[in-house]
Amino acid sequence: MKNLPYLEVRKRYIDFFQRNNHKEIPSAPLVPEDDPSVLFVNAGMFPLIPFLKGELHPKGTRLTNSQRCLRTGDIDEVGDEFHLTTFEMLGNWSLNDYFKKEAINLSVSFFVEELGFDINRIYASVFEGYEDIPEDNISISVWKEIFEKYGIDARVGQGEKIQKYGKKENWWGLESGGPCGPDSEIFYDTGKPTCGPNCHINCNCGKYVEIGNNVFMEYFKDGEKIKSLGRHNVDFGGGLDRIVALLQNVDSVYDSDIHAPIFEEVKKISKVTNLESQRIITDHIKAATWIIMDGITPSRNQQGYILRRLIRRAIRHGRKLGIEGYFTKQIAEICIKQFSPIWIGLEEQKEHILQTIEEEEIKFNRTLDNGLRELEKIADNDFDGKKAFQIYETYGLPLELTEEILKEKGIELKNINLFWEAEKAHQEKSRTSSAGLFKGGLADTSEMSTKYHTATHLLLASLRKVLGDHIYQKGSNITAERLRLDFPNNEKLTEEQLKLVENLVNDAIENKLEISFEEVSKDEALQKVPFAAFSEKYGDIVKLYYVGEKEKPFSMEICNGPHVKNTSELGKFKIIKQENVASGIKRIKAILE
Ligand code: SER
């Protein structure tokens, strides 16, 4: 195997797929735009959902990139050798272009020829079939052919080069629905001893590590039903961090050159050695810098809450390690230096990121001591969710930390429901319960959200017509039930103005306007749409969405979609609420009936 620096591995992957006629696309930001059903992008395919469903991608049918991802579901796993919350996923996609044979061959060529992985230590898993969906015998024969080419007589079965699994291991798609299909994963034998006679590639004992996954998306999940998608897509994803750890022959993802400078610094300032805590700090502070770069600040809700939880958890582990004084800024500085060559936004927003992290540490330290002291006092075997909530309310000690501390004491937190009930009673505003926030993300691919997405464009254009050119989208949030748009305006809108805006949107709907887009350079787009709130998330080439004729559109916005094809699909538009969200910022909530 070739011991390469990670930046080189990353580059070789993109170059390899470009040589094989793929176009590179930029990494989307961690926070998905206008899709509240998932807090963070958790796989490379996530931003491509509209295109996997059939929308034409401006760059063609073969795409590649390295996407920054965050998996909230893995927060509690961090601390072992291979789990991380933020990581990069190498991805290549065929949008109804090549299929199983070419996809698997490309993956193997990359690993074996480009990176020097030993084919003798590569294993494959394939889908064994489930209900109406047949066993993936095409992938089996592709794998056999590949192994044969290398002089290996590959067989199917336990302990063999090709191993079959069911839906749990070899089916991929988002819970909420959308494109999905059987997959074929690629594993590498680390050379560690087997865990016993029943050891197999998916047994997670550490002997075999998954290095990549080809998902063959020819199905579509609609509710509980699995239908044909009518297209054959490939979605490949491979964890850069794991691949690099194997190539560099190190013990964990924290010891490769991706994380080593951060990890070493954490070790240096620790008074005691505890690899788990040291890995948690490395991971969590790195994650915090990436999340803040993508526009989030610590708060009590949604992404802001995850960010807060990560920073606070890192601080608590810092205490465990006997680290004295404030330390998160010092670690964050190294994270920024380490990842700026890939994410330039880190360097550009350096001061803001460091300040945000440090402020959170100061705030947390103030309350943590008191909270921990109180918890020590009252922790007993009757400790329940209600008490956890009191500590949370009074000292800001997050539920997860309370749980963790109790666990260390061998105390089980009883009746966690009481925590949620108390929280609900306490808050007038309804908000997502944080329990739901830690699950893996679920993409909202519903038709309704797509409609709201288009309606938001109509609303913004109408507001500009009624109020003037100072209006732009300051924020937006869409669910399958409603849309929400924030924009700058000093005065609240009068009843008359609201009615005018509503009528303009409904006129646009009645006029059955077509929606189309074109791909233009960022500069050209900015000339046409100077009010676009630009950020790093847009590449050099952007999509310009038009509602109505291109020459004289009702609305023109820079956006990634998805959108309906014609405004006539939207139904009736109704503004249900206007709010003042911050000084000079107004919010409108609206529904489609
Ligand atoms: N989406 C698939 C995964 O996350 C492959 O990219 O494994």
XYZ file of C-alpha atoms and ligand atoms in Angstrom:
600
model
C 0.000 0.000 0.000
C 1.090 3.507 -0.676
C 1.639 5.598 2.394
C 0.345 8.911 1.065
C -0.577 12.196 2.767
C -4.317 12.593 2.953
C -4.429 15.610 0.663
C -2.753 13.457 -1.970
C -5.286 10.623 -1.490
C -8.118 13.086 -1.850
C -6.582 14.556 -4.984
C -5.899 11.167 -6.518
C -9.507 10.162 -6.025
C -10.911 13.234 -7.767
C -8.261 13.027 -10.521
C -8.973 9.340 -11.081
C -12.675 9.937 -11.560
C -12.087 13.004 -13.689
C -9.903 10.863 -15.946
C -12.874 8.532 -16.119
C -15.085 11.326 -17.422
C -16.587 12.489 -14.131
C -17.030 16.198 -13.399
C -16.017 17.525 -10.028
C -18.739 19.281 -8.031
C -18.121 21.368 -4.902
C -18.874 20.053 -1.445
C -22.217 21.378 -0.239
C -22.255 23.060 3.189
C -22.942 20.900 6.243
C -26.278 22.553 6.829
C -28.775 21.667 4.130
C -30.635 24.587 2.646
C -34.380 24.627 3.055
C -34.604 21.048 4.243
C -35.402 20.953 7.925
C -35.887 17.188 8.003
C -32.176 16.667 8.368
C -29.919 18.797 10.520
C -26.677 18.078 8.729
C -25.576 16.570 5.451
C -24.728 13.021 6.450
C -23.694 11.426 3.158
C -22.253 12.608 -0.118
C -25.460 11.716 -1.919
C -27.674 13.949 0.187
C -27.271 17.175 -1.820
C -27.797 15.151 -5.008
C -31.229 13.756 -4.171
C -33.106 15.824 -6.784
C -30.719 14.563 -9.465
C -30.920 10.964 -8.341
C -34.668 11.364 -8.719
C -34.302 12.541 -12.296
C -33.635 16.259 -12.421
C -30.893 17.027 -14.953
C -27.604 17.977 -13.360
C -25.880 20.880 -15.119
C -22.558 19.057 -14.997
C -23.787 15.897 -16.630
C -24.344 12.285 -15.645
C -20.983 11.428 -14.030
C -20.041 13.392 -10.938
C -17.429 13.228 -8.214
C -16.410 15.122 -5.093
C -15.307 14.919 -1.499
C -18.224 16.010 0.661
C -17.941 17.198 4.237
C -20.432 15.262 6.358
C -21.637 15.155 9.926
C -23.364 12.214 11.579
C -25.094 13.192 14.792
C -26.022 9.557 15.359
C -22.352 8.802 15.894
C -21.663 11.359 18.631
C -21.778 8.725 21.330
C -19.566 6.330 19.372
C -16.726 8.819 19.087
C -13.786 7.720 21.198
C -13.019 4.408 19.508
C -10.568 3.958 16.631
C -12.834 4.672 13.703
C -15.788 6.878 14.600
C -15.923 10.592 13.884
C -18.781 13.075 13.785
C -17.317 15.129 10.932
C -15.521 13.420 8.105
C -15.108 13.583 4.366
C -16.876 11.190 2.080
C -15.303 10.530 -1.281
C -18.113 10.170 -3.769
C -18.755 9.284 -7.355
C -22.131 9.131 -9.021
C -23.667 7.812 -12.148
C -26.955 9.542 -12.893
C -28.617 6.936 -15.078
C -25.245 6.424 -16.781
C -22.997 3.425 -15.950
C -24.182 0.728 -13.596
C -22.927 -2.192 -11.530
C -20.114 -3.519 -13.691
C -18.401 -0.238 -14.351
C -19.004 1.082 -10.840
C -17.413 -1.866 -9.056
C -14.550 -2.008 -11.545
C -13.840 1.700 -11.073
C -13.801 1.336 -7.284
C -11.461 -1.629 -7.369
C -9.111 0.046 -9.866
C -8.934 3.080 -7.630
C -8.168 1.131 -4.477
C -5.841 -1.424 -6.018
C -4.097 0.378 -8.884
C -4.102 3.948 -7.564
C -3.605 3.361 -3.866
C -1.963 -0.041 -3.859
C -4.489 -1.862 -1.657
C -3.764 -5.596 -1.753
C -6.512 -7.376 -3.692
C -5.865 -10.492 -1.613
C -7.118 -8.599 1.419
C -10.193 -7.129 -0.262
C -13.617 -8.649 0.424
C -17.038 -7.776 -0.940
C -20.552 -7.899 0.409
C -23.610 -8.183 -1.825
C -27.375 -8.108 -1.346
C -28.972 -11.513 -0.826
C -32.501 -10.439 -1.786
C -35.575 -9.597 0.228
C -39.234 -10.191 -0.545
C -39.793 -9.155 -4.194
C -36.295 -7.804 -4.663
C -33.976 -10.487 -6.023
C -30.475 -11.416 -4.975
C -27.902 -9.167 -6.633
C -26.350 -11.860 -8.794
C -25.017 -9.296 -11.255
C -22.739 -7.832 -8.595
C -21.718 -11.353 -7.620
C -20.597 -12.134 -11.159
C -18.868 -8.764 -11.518
C -16.892 -9.427 -8.345
C -16.030 -12.982 -9.457
C -14.730 -11.659 -12.754
C -12.626 -9.008 -11.028
C -11.071 -11.457 -8.584
C -10.447 -13.884 -11.428
C -8.598 -11.176 -13.337
C -6.192 -11.054 -10.394
C -5.906 -14.838 -10.363
C -8.183 -15.364 -7.375
C -10.865 -18.030 -7.467
C -13.556 -16.154 -5.517
C -16.456 -17.959 -3.904
C -19.630 -16.809 -2.230
C -20.278 -17.689 1.396
C -19.142 -17.165 4.949
C -15.427 -16.625 5.217
C -15.207 -16.302 1.417
C -14.248 -13.330 -0.769
C -17.893 -12.516 -1.493
C -20.378 -12.571 1.375
C -24.136 -12.138 1.148
C -26.256 -10.086 3.540
C -29.843 -8.905 3.800
C -31.573 -5.589 3.989
C -29.947 -4.434 7.202
C -26.415 -4.516 5.825
C -26.805 -4.262 2.075
C -29.608 -1.882 1.316
C -29.191 1.884 1.303
C -31.655 4.737 1.201
C -33.040 7.386 3.489
C -35.711 6.359 5.996
C -38.119 8.970 4.789
C -38.044 7.679 1.255
C -36.601 8.551 -2.115
C -34.059 6.801 -4.316
C -32.648 3.607 -2.803
C -31.363 0.191 -3.692
C -29.107 -2.737 -2.904
C -25.453 -2.002 -2.314
C -22.154 -3.754 -2.499
C -19.604 -2.803 0.126
C -15.857 -3.188 -0.097
C -13.915 -4.336 2.963
C -10.242 -4.524 3.769
C -8.670 -7.106 6.036
C -6.482 -5.208 8.517
C -4.528 -8.330 9.308
C -5.700 -8.332 12.921
C -6.603 -11.779 14.310
C -10.145 -13.004 13.794
C -12.581 -12.683 16.672
C -13.530 -16.348 16.375
C -14.832 -18.974 13.989
C -17.899 -16.867 13.200
C -15.941 -13.752 12.239
C -17.312 -12.155 9.089
C -16.769 -8.903 7.225
C -19.676 -7.132 8.897
C -19.053 -8.346 12.426
C -17.413 -5.071 13.506
C -14.640 -6.722 15.521
C -12.101 -4.492 13.794
C -10.499 -7.106 11.594
C -12.339 -5.893 8.504
C -12.848 -2.225 7.739
C -15.341 -0.940 5.181
C -13.563 1.257 2.676
C -16.345 1.971 0.218
C -19.892 1.331 -0.797
C -21.582 1.269 -4.192
C -25.319 1.786 -3.929
C -27.307 0.767 -6.987
C -30.225 3.118 -6.903
C -32.847 1.686 -9.194
C -35.664 1.723 -6.649
C -37.740 4.411 -5.017
C -39.203 4.249 -1.533
C -42.608 5.869 -1.328
C -44.064 5.471 2.148
C -43.676 1.768 2.842
C -43.720 0.813 -0.827
C -40.619 0.097 -2.843
C -41.154 0.868 -6.516
C -38.940 0.935 -9.552
C -37.217 4.306 -9.938
C -37.194 3.928 -13.703
C -33.508 4.882 -13.700
C -30.279 3.194 -12.727
C -28.065 5.424 -10.605
C -24.879 4.592 -8.765
C -23.993 6.309 -5.509
C -20.498 5.484 -4.300
C -19.282 6.684 -0.933
C -15.970 5.998 0.778
C -14.775 7.412 4.100
C -11.582 9.331 3.383
C -10.523 9.202 7.027
C -10.680 5.411 7.225
C -8.977 4.886 3.892
C -6.135 7.172 4.921
C -5.740 5.490 8.321
C -5.300 2.141 6.556
C -2.859 3.522 3.995
C -0.763 5.170 6.664
C -0.931 2.019 8.766
C -1.884 3.830 11.964
C -3.965 2.662 14.916
C -6.915 4.960 14.460
C -8.365 7.755 12.338
C -6.934 10.157 14.919
C -3.372 9.081 14.248
C -3.295 9.749 10.513
C -2.094 13.090 9.161
C -5.728 14.255 9.004
C -6.035 14.568 12.763
C -2.551 13.988 14.176
C -1.585 17.668 14.689
C -4.813 18.266 16.641
C -4.651 14.997 18.532
C -1.012 15.603 19.492
C -1.833 19.039 20.878
C -4.692 17.601 22.938
C -2.316 14.980 24.313
C 0.262 17.646 25.080
C -2.064 19.668 27.266
C -3.607 16.645 29.004
C -2.468 15.881 32.521
C -3.537 12.263 32.293
C -3.737 9.845 29.396
C -7.174 8.803 28.291
C -7.354 8.069 24.591
C -11.114 8.114 24.526
C -11.386 11.614 25.974
C -8.499 12.841 23.843
C -10.202 11.555 20.701
C -13.516 13.092 21.746
C -11.928 16.518 22.159
C -10.120 16.224 18.828
C -13.293 15.223 17.020
C -15.694 17.605 18.720
C -13.619 20.777 18.429
C -12.881 19.992 14.800
C -16.606 19.465 14.206
C -17.395 22.740 15.974
C -15.087 24.720 13.674
C -16.718 23.214 10.590
C -20.254 23.816 11.842
C -19.567 27.440 12.771
C -17.937 27.972 9.371
C -21.235 26.853 7.857
C -23.166 29.561 9.627
C -24.341 28.059 12.921
C -23.822 29.473 16.400
C -24.489 27.687 19.704
C -28.130 27.820 20.768
C -30.887 25.792 22.358
C -32.306 24.555 19.095
C -31.538 22.255 16.233
C -28.054 22.625 14.706
C -27.109 25.215 17.301
C -27.892 22.722 20.014
C -25.726 20.030 18.449
C -22.901 22.545 18.197
C -23.365 23.508 21.837
C -23.445 19.883 22.843
C -20.200 19.130 21.002
C -18.319 22.062 22.519
C -19.616 21.362 26.013
C -18.871 17.676 25.804
C -15.310 18.465 24.717
C -14.936 20.789 27.692
C -16.149 18.168 30.114
C -13.662 15.673 28.727
C -11.016 18.357 29.063
C -11.765 18.404 32.775
C -11.477 14.648 32.919
C -8.011 14.983 31.443
C -7.062 17.588 34.028
C -6.613 20.297 31.407
C -6.332 23.609 33.188
C -7.871 26.867 32.061
C -9.532 27.565 28.774
C -8.325 25.335 25.990
C -10.889 25.084 23.199
C -9.622 28.122 21.302
C -6.095 26.762 21.245
C -7.309 23.454 19.788
C -9.675 25.191 17.382
C -6.792 27.240 16.020
C -4.983 24.075 15.032
C -8.163 22.665 13.466
C -8.518 25.807 11.372
C -4.917 25.649 10.244
C -5.224 21.957 9.505
C -8.348 22.124 7.332
C -8.046 25.549 5.708
C -6.319 24.070 2.649
C -9.617 22.303 1.892
C -12.225 24.588 3.451
C -11.077 28.136 2.834
C -14.066 29.409 4.854
C -12.252 28.340 8.024
C -9.452 30.796 7.404
C -11.807 33.509 6.192
C -13.938 33.275 9.309
C -11.154 32.444 11.702
C -11.791 35.211 14.226
C -15.517 34.570 14.327
C -15.038 30.829 14.793
C -12.496 31.199 17.582
C -14.528 33.813 19.365
C -17.716 31.750 19.158
C -16.038 28.683 20.621
C -14.325 30.594 23.380
C -17.490 32.435 24.374
C -19.302 29.133 24.665
C -16.521 27.774 26.857
C -16.645 30.783 29.146
C -20.406 30.504 29.426
C -20.316 26.813 30.085
C -17.538 26.928 32.651
C -19.507 29.431 34.660
C -22.411 27.081 35.107
C -20.687 23.732 34.871
C -19.020 23.844 38.271
C -22.245 24.653 40.004
C -24.183 22.067 38.030
C -21.710 19.288 38.639
C -21.591 20.088 42.325
C -25.348 19.974 42.521
C -25.501 16.721 40.597
C -22.977 15.112 42.932
C -25.210 16.132 45.817
C -28.470 14.838 44.510
C -27.445 11.865 42.342
C -29.060 8.767 43.793
C -30.883 5.732 42.518
C -34.134 7.658 42.260
C -32.717 10.202 39.885
C -35.276 10.821 37.148
C -35.923 12.971 34.090
C -37.560 15.689 36.129
C -34.460 16.200 38.234
C -32.323 16.156 35.105
C -34.476 18.928 33.728
C -34.112 21.019 36.876
C -30.335 20.764 36.628
C -30.530 21.628 32.957
C -32.733 24.631 33.601
C -30.748 25.973 36.532
C -27.166 25.194 35.510
C -27.333 24.528 31.792
C -26.037 21.008 32.278
C -27.186 19.203 29.134
C -29.164 16.016 29.544
C -26.515 13.983 27.762
C -23.838 15.093 30.225
C -26.062 14.296 33.170
C -26.704 10.873 31.684
C -23.033 10.321 31.087
C -22.043 11.316 34.624
C -24.751 9.126 36.124
C -23.610 6.251 33.950
C -20.096 6.619 35.282
C -21.557 6.307 38.753
C -23.536 3.241 37.757
C -26.842 5.061 38.152
C -29.579 4.649 35.599
C -31.561 7.739 34.731
C -35.175 6.819 35.371
C -38.137 8.020 33.391
C -36.381 10.137 30.857
C -39.809 11.075 29.543
C -40.241 13.365 32.504
C -37.411 15.451 31.119
C -39.231 15.973 27.844
C -42.535 16.632 29.547
C -40.998 19.232 31.818
C -39.307 20.830 28.876
C -42.493 20.951 26.889
C -44.398 22.469 29.725
C -41.661 24.996 30.193
C -41.505 26.211 26.670
C -44.353 27.978 25.042
C -42.780 27.727 21.687
C -42.962 24.259 20.271
C -39.683 23.040 18.976
C -38.089 19.805 17.921
C -37.324 17.603 20.835
C -33.614 17.160 21.052
C -33.974 13.384 21.254
C -34.946 13.420 17.614
C -31.978 15.550 16.747
C -29.429 12.874 17.363
C -30.807 10.391 14.935
C -29.238 10.127 11.535
C -30.702 12.669 9.217
C -33.731 11.956 7.175
C -34.075 13.751 3.913
C -37.361 15.317 3.180
C -37.975 14.472 -0.418
C -41.662 15.124 -0.193
C -43.536 16.827 -2.971
C -44.958 19.306 -0.524
C -41.534 20.664 0.438
C -40.693 21.061 -3.222
C -43.854 23.109 -3.657
C -42.988 25.272 -0.666
C -39.541 25.775 -2.083
C -41.004 27.269 -5.260
C -43.591 29.247 -3.283
C -40.730 30.823 -1.307
C -39.279 32.180 -4.552
C -42.649 33.651 -5.436
C -42.970 35.210 -2.005
C -39.529 36.802 -2.103
C -40.154 38.246 -5.581
C -43.535 39.620 -4.454
C -42.074 41.201 -1.340
C -39.479 42.948 -3.488
C -42.195 44.233 -5.781
C -44.266 45.583 -2.883
C -41.569 46.772 -0.457
C -38.567 47.511 -2.634
C -35.110 46.332 -3.555
C -33.763 46.200 -0.022
C -35.564 42.904 0.482
C -33.500 39.740 0.288
C -33.651 36.289 1.821
C -32.069 36.480 5.228
C -33.182 33.012 6.160
C -35.638 30.388 5.122
C -37.016 27.215 6.577
C -39.374 24.837 4.903
C -41.322 21.867 6.181
C -43.968 19.791 4.460
C -46.523 21.907 6.354
C -45.460 25.501 5.751
C -42.776 27.895 4.596
C -40.992 30.548 6.580
C -39.016 33.462 5.179
C -36.965 36.064 7.028
C -36.051 39.364 5.380
C -34.825 42.801 6.399
C -37.498 45.460 6.839
C -37.748 48.009 9.609
C -41.511 48.299 9.754
C -43.991 45.507 10.087
C -46.006 45.080 6.902
C -49.470 46.629 6.995
C -52.527 44.470 6.392
C -52.781 46.065 2.996
C -49.203 45.244 2.073
C -49.641 41.659 3.229
C -52.738 41.298 1.084
C -50.918 42.778 -1.891
C -48.055 40.318 -1.505
C -50.442 37.406 -1.131
C -52.348 38.450 -4.249
C -49.162 38.773 -6.288
C -48.136 35.223 -5.375
C -51.590 33.887 -6.189
C -51.591 35.735 -9.525
C -48.287 34.075 -10.378
C -49.836 30.720 -9.510
C -52.926 31.388 -11.619
C -50.790 32.505 -14.545
C -49.333 28.978 -14.752
C -45.721 30.103 -15.009
C -43.047 27.629 -16.065
C -40.011 27.078 -13.860
C -36.645 26.641 -15.530
C -32.999 27.097 -14.705
C -29.727 27.781 -16.431
C -26.182 27.335 -15.404
C -24.093 30.469 -15.350
C -20.871 31.722 -13.807
C -21.044 33.086 -10.301
C -20.181 36.581 -11.603
C -22.930 36.565 -14.183
C -25.407 35.290 -11.617
C -24.448 38.033 -9.188
C -24.961 40.652 -11.859
C -28.437 39.368 -12.553
C -29.358 38.703 -8.936
C -27.377 41.220 -6.903
C -29.506 40.573 -3.842
C -28.436 36.934 -3.581
C -27.085 36.143 -0.160
C -23.898 34.541 -1.367
C -21.790 32.133 0.549
C -19.073 29.618 0.035
C -21.700 26.997 -0.694
C -21.953 28.066 -4.310
C -19.312 26.863 -6.713
C -17.964 28.915 -9.597
C -20.876 27.795 -11.706
C -24.312 28.292 -10.192
C -27.895 27.565 -11.108
C -30.171 30.459 -11.858
C -33.816 29.563 -11.370
C -36.485 31.435 -13.322
C -40.192 31.523 -12.663
C -41.891 32.678 -15.850
C -40.265 33.648 -19.141
C -36.521 34.078 -18.969
C -36.662 37.459 -20.700
C -39.049 38.891 -18.167
C -39.240 36.521 -15.241
C -41.558 36.927 -12.290
C -38.717 35.700 -10.106
C -35.037 34.991 -10.620
C -32.921 33.422 -7.890
C -29.691 31.578 -7.403
C -30.686 28.258 -5.949
C -29.980 24.549 -6.080
C -33.612 23.456 -6.360
C -35.633 21.288 -6.345
C -38.674 23.079 -7.744
C -41.996 22.196 -9.305
C -42.238 22.481 -13.096
C -45.140 24.926 -13.220
C -46.624 27.291 -10.642
C -50.070 25.831 -11.368
C -49.038 22.873 -9.203
C -48.968 25.009 -6.077
C -52.593 25.519 -5.038
C -53.639 28.584 -3.065
C -51.069 30.639 -1.184
C -51.940 32.091 2.191
C -49.896 34.158 4.641
C -50.669 32.926 8.144
C -48.371 34.981 10.292
C -45.981 37.889 10.440
C -43.396 38.177 13.208
C -40.567 40.403 14.315
C -37.557 38.106 14.758
C -34.747 40.526 15.417
C -34.219 44.218 15.114
C -35.017 45.110 11.532
C -35.811 41.523 10.535
C -39.336 40.372 9.757
C -40.608 36.845 9.290
C -43.521 35.587 7.249
C -45.057 32.164 7.561
C -47.283 30.941 4.799
C -49.094 27.819 3.693
C -50.380 26.337 0.467
C -53.968 25.148 0.530
N -24.771 6.809 0.481
C -23.983 5.648 0.680
C -23.356 5.587 2.047
O -23.406 6.537 2.793
C -22.889 5.582 -0.359
O -22.386 6.834 -0.620
O -22.807 4.584 2.375
